[in-house]
Coordinates of C-alpha atoms in Angstrom, one line a residue:
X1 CA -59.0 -34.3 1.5
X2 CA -55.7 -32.8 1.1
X3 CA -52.6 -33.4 3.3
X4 CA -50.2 -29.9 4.1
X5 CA -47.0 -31.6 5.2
X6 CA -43.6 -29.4 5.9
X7 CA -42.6 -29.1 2.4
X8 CA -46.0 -27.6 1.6
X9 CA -45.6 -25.0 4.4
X10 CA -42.5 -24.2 3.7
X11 CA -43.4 -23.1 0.1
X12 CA -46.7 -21.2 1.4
X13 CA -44.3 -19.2 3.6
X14 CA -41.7 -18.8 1.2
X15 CA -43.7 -17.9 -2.0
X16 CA -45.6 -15.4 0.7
X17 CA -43.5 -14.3 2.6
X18 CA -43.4 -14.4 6.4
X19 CA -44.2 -10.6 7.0
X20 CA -46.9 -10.6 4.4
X21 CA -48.3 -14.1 6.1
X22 CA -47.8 -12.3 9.4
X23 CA -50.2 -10.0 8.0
X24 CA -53.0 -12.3 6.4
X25 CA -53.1 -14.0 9.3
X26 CA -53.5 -11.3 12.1
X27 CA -56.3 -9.9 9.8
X28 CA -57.2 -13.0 10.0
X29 CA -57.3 -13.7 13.4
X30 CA -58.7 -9.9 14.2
X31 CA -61.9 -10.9 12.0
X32 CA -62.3 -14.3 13.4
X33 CA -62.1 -12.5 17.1
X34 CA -65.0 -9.7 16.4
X35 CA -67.0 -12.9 15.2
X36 CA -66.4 -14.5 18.8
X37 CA -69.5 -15.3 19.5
X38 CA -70.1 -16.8 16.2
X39 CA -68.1 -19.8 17.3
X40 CA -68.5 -22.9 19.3
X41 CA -65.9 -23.0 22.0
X42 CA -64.4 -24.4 25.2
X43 CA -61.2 -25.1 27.1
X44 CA -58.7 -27.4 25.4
X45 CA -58.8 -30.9 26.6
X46 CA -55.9 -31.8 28.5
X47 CA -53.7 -34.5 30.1
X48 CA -50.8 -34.1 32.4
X49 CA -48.3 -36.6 32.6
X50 CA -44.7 -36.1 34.9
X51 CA -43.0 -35.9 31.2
X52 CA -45.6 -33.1 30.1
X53 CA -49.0 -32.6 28.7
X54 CA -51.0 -34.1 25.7
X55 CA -53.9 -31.5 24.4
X56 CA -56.5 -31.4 21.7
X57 CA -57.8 -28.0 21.3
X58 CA -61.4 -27.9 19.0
X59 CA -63.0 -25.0 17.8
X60 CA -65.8 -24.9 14.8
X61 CA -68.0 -22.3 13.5
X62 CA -71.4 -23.5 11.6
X63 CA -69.2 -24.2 8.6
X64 CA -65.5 -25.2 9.4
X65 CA -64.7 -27.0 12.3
X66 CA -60.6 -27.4 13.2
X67 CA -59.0 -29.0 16.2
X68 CA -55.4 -29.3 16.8
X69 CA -53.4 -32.3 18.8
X70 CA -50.2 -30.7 20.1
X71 CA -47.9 -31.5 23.3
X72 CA -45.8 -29.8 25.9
X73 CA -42.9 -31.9 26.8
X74 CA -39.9 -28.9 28.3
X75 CA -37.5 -31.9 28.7
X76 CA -37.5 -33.5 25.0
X77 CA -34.6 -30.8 24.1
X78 CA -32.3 -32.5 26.3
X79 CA -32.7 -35.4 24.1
X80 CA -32.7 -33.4 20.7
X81 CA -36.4 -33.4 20.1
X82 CA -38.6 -30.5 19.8
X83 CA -40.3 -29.5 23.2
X84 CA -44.1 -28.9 21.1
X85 CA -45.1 -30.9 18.1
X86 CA -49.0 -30.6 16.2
X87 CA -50.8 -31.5 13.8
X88 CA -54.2 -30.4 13.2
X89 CA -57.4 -30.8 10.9
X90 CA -60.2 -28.9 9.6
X91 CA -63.4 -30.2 8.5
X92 CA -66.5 -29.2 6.3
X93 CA -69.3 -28.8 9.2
X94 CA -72.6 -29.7 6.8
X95 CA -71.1 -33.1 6.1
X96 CA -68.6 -33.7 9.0
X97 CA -65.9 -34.7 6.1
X98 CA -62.8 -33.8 6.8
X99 CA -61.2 -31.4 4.1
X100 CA -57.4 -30.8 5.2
X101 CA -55.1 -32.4 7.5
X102 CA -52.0 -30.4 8.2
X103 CA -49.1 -29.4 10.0
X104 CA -49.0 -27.6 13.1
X105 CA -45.6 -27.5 14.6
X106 CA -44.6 -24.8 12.6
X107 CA -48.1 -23.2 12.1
X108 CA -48.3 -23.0 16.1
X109 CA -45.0 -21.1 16.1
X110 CA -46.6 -18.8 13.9
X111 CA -50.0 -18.0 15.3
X112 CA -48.9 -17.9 19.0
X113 CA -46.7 -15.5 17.7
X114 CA -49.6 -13.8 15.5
X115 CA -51.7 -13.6 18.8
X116 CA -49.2 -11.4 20.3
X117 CA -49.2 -9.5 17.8
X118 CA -52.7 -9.1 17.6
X119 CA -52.4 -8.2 21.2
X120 CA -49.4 -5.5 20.9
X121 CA -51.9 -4.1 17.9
X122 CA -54.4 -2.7 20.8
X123 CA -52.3 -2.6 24.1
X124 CA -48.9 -1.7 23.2
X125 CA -48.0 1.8 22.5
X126 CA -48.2 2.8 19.2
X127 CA -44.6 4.3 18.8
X128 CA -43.1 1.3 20.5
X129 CA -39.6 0.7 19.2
X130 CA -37.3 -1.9 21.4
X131 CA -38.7 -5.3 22.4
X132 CA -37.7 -7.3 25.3
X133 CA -37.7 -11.1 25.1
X134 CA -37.3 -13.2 28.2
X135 CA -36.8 -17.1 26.9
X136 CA -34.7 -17.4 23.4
X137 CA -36.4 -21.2 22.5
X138 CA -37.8 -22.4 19.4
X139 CA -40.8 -19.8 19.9
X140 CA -38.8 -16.6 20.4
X141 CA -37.8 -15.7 16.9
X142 CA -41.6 -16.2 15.5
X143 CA -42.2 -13.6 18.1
X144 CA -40.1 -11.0 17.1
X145 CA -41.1 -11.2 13.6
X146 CA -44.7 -10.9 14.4
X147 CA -44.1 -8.0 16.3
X148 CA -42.0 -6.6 13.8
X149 CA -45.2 -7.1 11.3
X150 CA -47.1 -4.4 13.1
X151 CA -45.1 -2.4 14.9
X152 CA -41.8 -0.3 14.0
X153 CA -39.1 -2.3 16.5
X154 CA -36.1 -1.8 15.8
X155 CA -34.0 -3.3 18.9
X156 CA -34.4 -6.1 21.1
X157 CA -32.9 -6.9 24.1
X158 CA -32.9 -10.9 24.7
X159 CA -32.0 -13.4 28.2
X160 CA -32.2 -16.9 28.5
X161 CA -30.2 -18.7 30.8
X162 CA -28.8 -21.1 28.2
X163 CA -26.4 -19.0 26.5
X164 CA -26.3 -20.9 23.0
X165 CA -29.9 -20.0 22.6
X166 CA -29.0 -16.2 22.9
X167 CA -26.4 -16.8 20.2
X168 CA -29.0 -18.8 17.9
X169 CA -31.5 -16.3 18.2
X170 CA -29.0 -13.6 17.1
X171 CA -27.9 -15.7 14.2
X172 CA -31.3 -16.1 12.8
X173 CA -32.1 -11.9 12.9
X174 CA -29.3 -9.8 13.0
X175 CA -30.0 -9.1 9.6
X176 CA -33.5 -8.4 10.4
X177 CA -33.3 -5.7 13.4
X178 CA -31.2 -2.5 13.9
X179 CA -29.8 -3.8 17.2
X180 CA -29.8 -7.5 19.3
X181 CA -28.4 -6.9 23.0
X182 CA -27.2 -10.2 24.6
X183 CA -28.4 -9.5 28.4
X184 CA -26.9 -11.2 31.4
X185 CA -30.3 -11.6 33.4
X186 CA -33.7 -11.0 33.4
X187 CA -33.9 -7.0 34.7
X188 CA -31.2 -5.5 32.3
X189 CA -33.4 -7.4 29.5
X190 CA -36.2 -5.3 30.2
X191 CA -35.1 -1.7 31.1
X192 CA -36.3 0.5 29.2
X193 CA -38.3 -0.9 26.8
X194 CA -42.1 -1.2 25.5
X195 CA -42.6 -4.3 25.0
X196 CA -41.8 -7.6 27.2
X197 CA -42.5 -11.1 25.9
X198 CA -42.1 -13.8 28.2
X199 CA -41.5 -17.3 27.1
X200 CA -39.4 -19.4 29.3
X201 CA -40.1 -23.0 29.6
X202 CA -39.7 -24.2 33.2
X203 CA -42.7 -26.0 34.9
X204 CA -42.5 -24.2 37.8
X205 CA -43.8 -20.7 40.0
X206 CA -41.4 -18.0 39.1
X207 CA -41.1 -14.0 39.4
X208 CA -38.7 -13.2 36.2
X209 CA -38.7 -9.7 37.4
X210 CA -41.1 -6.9 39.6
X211 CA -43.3 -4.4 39.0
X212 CA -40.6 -2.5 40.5
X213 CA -38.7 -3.3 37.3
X214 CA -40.5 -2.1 34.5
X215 CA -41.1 1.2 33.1
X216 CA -44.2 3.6 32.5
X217 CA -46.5 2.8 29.8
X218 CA -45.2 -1.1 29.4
X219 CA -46.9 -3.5 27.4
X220 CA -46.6 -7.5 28.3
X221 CA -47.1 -10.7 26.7
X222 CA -47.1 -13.4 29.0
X223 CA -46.8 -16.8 27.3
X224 CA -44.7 -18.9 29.3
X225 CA -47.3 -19.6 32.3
X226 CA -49.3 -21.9 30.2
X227 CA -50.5 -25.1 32.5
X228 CA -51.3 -25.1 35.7
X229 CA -48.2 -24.8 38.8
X230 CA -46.6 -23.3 35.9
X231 CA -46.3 -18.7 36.2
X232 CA -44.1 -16.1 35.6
X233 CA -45.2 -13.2 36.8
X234 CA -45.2 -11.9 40.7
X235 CA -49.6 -11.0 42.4
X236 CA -48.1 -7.6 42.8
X237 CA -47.2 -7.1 39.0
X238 CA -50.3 -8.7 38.1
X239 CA -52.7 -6.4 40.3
X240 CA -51.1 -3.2 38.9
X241 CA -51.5 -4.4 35.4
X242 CA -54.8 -4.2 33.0
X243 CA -54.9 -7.9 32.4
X244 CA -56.3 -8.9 28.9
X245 CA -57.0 -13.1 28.3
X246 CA -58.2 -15.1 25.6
X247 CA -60.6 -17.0 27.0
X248 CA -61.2 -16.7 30.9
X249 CA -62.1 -20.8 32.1
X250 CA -59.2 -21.7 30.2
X251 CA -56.6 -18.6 31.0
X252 CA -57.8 -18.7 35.1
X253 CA -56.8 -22.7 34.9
X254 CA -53.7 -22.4 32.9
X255 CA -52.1 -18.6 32.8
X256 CA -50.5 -16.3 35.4
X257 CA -54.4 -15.3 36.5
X258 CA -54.8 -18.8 38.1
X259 CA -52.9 -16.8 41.1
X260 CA -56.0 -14.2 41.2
X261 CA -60.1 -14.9 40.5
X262 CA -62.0 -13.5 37.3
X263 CA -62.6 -9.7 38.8
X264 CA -59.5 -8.7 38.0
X265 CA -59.5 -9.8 34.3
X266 CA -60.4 -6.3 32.2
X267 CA -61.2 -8.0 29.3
X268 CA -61.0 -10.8 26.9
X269 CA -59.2 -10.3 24.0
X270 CA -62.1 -10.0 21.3
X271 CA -64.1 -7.7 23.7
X272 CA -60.7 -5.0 23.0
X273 CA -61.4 -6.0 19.4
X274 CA -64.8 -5.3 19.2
X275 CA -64.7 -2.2 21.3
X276 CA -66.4 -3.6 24.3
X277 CA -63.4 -2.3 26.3
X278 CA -61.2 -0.4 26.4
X279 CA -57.8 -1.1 25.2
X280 CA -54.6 1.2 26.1
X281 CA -55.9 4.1 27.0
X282 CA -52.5 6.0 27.5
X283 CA -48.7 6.1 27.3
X284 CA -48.4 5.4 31.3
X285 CA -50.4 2.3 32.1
X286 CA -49.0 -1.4 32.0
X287 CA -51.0 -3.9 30.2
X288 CA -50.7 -7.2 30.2
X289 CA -52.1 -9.9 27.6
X290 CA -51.9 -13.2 29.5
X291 CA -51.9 -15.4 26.7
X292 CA -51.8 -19.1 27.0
X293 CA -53.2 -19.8 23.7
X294 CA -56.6 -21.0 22.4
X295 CA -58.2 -23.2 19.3
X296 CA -60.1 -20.2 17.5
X297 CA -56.4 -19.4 16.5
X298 CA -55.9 -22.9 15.5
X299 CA -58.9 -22.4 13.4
X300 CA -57.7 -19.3 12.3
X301 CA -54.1 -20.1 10.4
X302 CA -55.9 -23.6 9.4
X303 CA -58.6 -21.3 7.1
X304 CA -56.0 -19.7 6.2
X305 CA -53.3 -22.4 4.8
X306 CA -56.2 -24.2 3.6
X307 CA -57.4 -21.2 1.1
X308 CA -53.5 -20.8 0.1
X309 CA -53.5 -24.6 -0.4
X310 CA -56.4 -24.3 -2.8
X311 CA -55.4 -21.1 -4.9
X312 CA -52.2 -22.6 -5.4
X313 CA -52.9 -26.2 -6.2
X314 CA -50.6 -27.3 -3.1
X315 CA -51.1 -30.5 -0.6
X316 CA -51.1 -33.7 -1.7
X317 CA -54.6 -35.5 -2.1
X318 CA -54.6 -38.4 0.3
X319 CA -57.3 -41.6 0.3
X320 CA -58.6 -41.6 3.5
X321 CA -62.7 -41.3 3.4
X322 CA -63.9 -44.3 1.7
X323 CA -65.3 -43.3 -1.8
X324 CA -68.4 -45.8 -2.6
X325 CA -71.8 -45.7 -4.5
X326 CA -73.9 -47.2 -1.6
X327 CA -73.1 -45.1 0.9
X328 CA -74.7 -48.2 3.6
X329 CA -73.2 -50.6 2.0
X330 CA -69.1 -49.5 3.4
X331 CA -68.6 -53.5 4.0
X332 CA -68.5 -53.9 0.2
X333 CA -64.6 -52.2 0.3
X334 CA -63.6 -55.5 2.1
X335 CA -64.9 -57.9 -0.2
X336 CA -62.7 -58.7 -3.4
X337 CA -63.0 -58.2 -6.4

């Protein structure tokens, strides 16, 4: 069993690339969706707690299985700790021995960004060029990025209400985009564009702007409702809108649809992917991907990483399946010798 601590990501992503990794993995993630029902799935297992929420999300075909512990703690910045922290694991399903464990703080970053990606790939327009994103935290550069991967953006317009956040995100990719526009509220961030991601972080109901407020042909990725109490879209928005999920038990719990029932879910992501349904059908429609995340992309970037790690002779082998001849006899590694 290997371990893939920071250092190891780090040099996967730098000897890569991130754009070219942006790439493997949505390809990635696109083939592991049209095998949907190949996998064994269900909602993530969750605690709540007044500080935040505890998850472990599982997901296994019949030969890897993978499951990720990560958390959700809003308030942890205020104290200059990260808000979400993971690690996860994958495992060899014909002998239930674990094979990897590995990172996930950054790796999450990176597929929930991937995801939307994935998502823009099918229901944004296909000429879009200027980005909106609404919540500049630790996720909103991966974001752009990943969009950038697929898609030929070339300005961004960005609002968060914490000022030095704007200013980080602009600091990280000026170099990276023709144009960053520092906006001073939620509906000058998203005139005019074709894309709107929204990631803000408050535990709470909001309406971060209208249908009123957006323009014809619109494609957005809501990631920000993601536990229950906690939306950012308006019903009216959200009725108007072809809504696309990931996985409807979890997304009807957890995303902006637990304020409507399945009917008006269009369709689940891999069902777009497939050709099930239909994606964007043209230039006028608003679609929205309510995203709130879910362990087949987990299982995704951890295949992934995981063949890197082996091409490249990475991760560090770690001791911790006992290695013995008698396989019933495991009390024999406390005797000594």
């Amino acid at each position: 069993m290997i371990l893939l601590d920071i250092p190891s990501i780090q040099s996967i992503i730098s000897n890569i690339g991130l754009t070219e990794f942006y790439q493997r993995l949505i390809f990635q993630l696109e083939k592991d969706f049209k095998n949907w029902n190949r996998f064994y799935k269900s909602p993530r297992h969750a605690i709540h707690y007044k500080h935040g929420v505890i998850e472990l999300m599982p997901c296994s075909d019949d030969n890897l299985y993978s499951f990720k512990y990560v958390n959700g703690h809003p308030n942890n910045t205020k104290n200059g700790n990260l808000s979400v922290v993971a690690m996860g694991l994958l495992a060899d399903v014909k002998t239930g021995y674990p094979l990897m464990i590995c990172e996930m703080t950054i790796l999450t970053a990176i597929r929930t960004a991937a995801v939307a990606a994935l998502g823009a790939k099918y229901l944004a327009k296909k000429n879009s060029r200027k980005l909106a994103i609404i919540g500049c935290g630790a996720q909103s550069e991966f974001q752009a990025k990943a969009i950038q991967a697929i898609l030929p953006i070339e300005e961004i317009n960005i609002f968060d209400i914490d000022k030095k956040a704007m200013n980080k995100f602009n600091k990280n990719l000026s170099a990276d985009f023709k144009k960053i526009n520092l906006c001073h509220n939620a509906i000058d961030a998203i005139s005019n564009v074709d894309i709107i991601i929204t990631a803000t972080a408050a535990n709470k109901n909001a309406i971060l702007f209208t249908e009123k407020n957006i323009s014809a042909g619109t494609h957005i990725h809501a990631m920000g409702g993601d536990g229950p109490g906690k939306t950012e879209l308006g019903l009216a928005l959200l009725k108007q809108s072809k809504l696309v999920v990931e996985f409807s038990p979890q997304t009807l719990v957890e995303g902006e649809m637990q304020q409507l029932d399945e009917s008006f879910i269009h369709a689940e992501l891999w069902q777009i992917i497939c050709g099930e349904k239909e994606a964007r059908t043209n230039d006028t429609e608003i679609t929205l991907f309510d995203s709130v995340g879910f362990a087949i992309e987990d299982y995704s970037i951890l295949n992934l990483v995981y063949e890197i790690a082996l091409e490249n002779n990475l991760g560090e082998d770690i001791n911790l399946i006992p290695d013995i001849s008698d396989p019933k006899n495991l009390y024999s590694l406390l005797i000594k010798k």
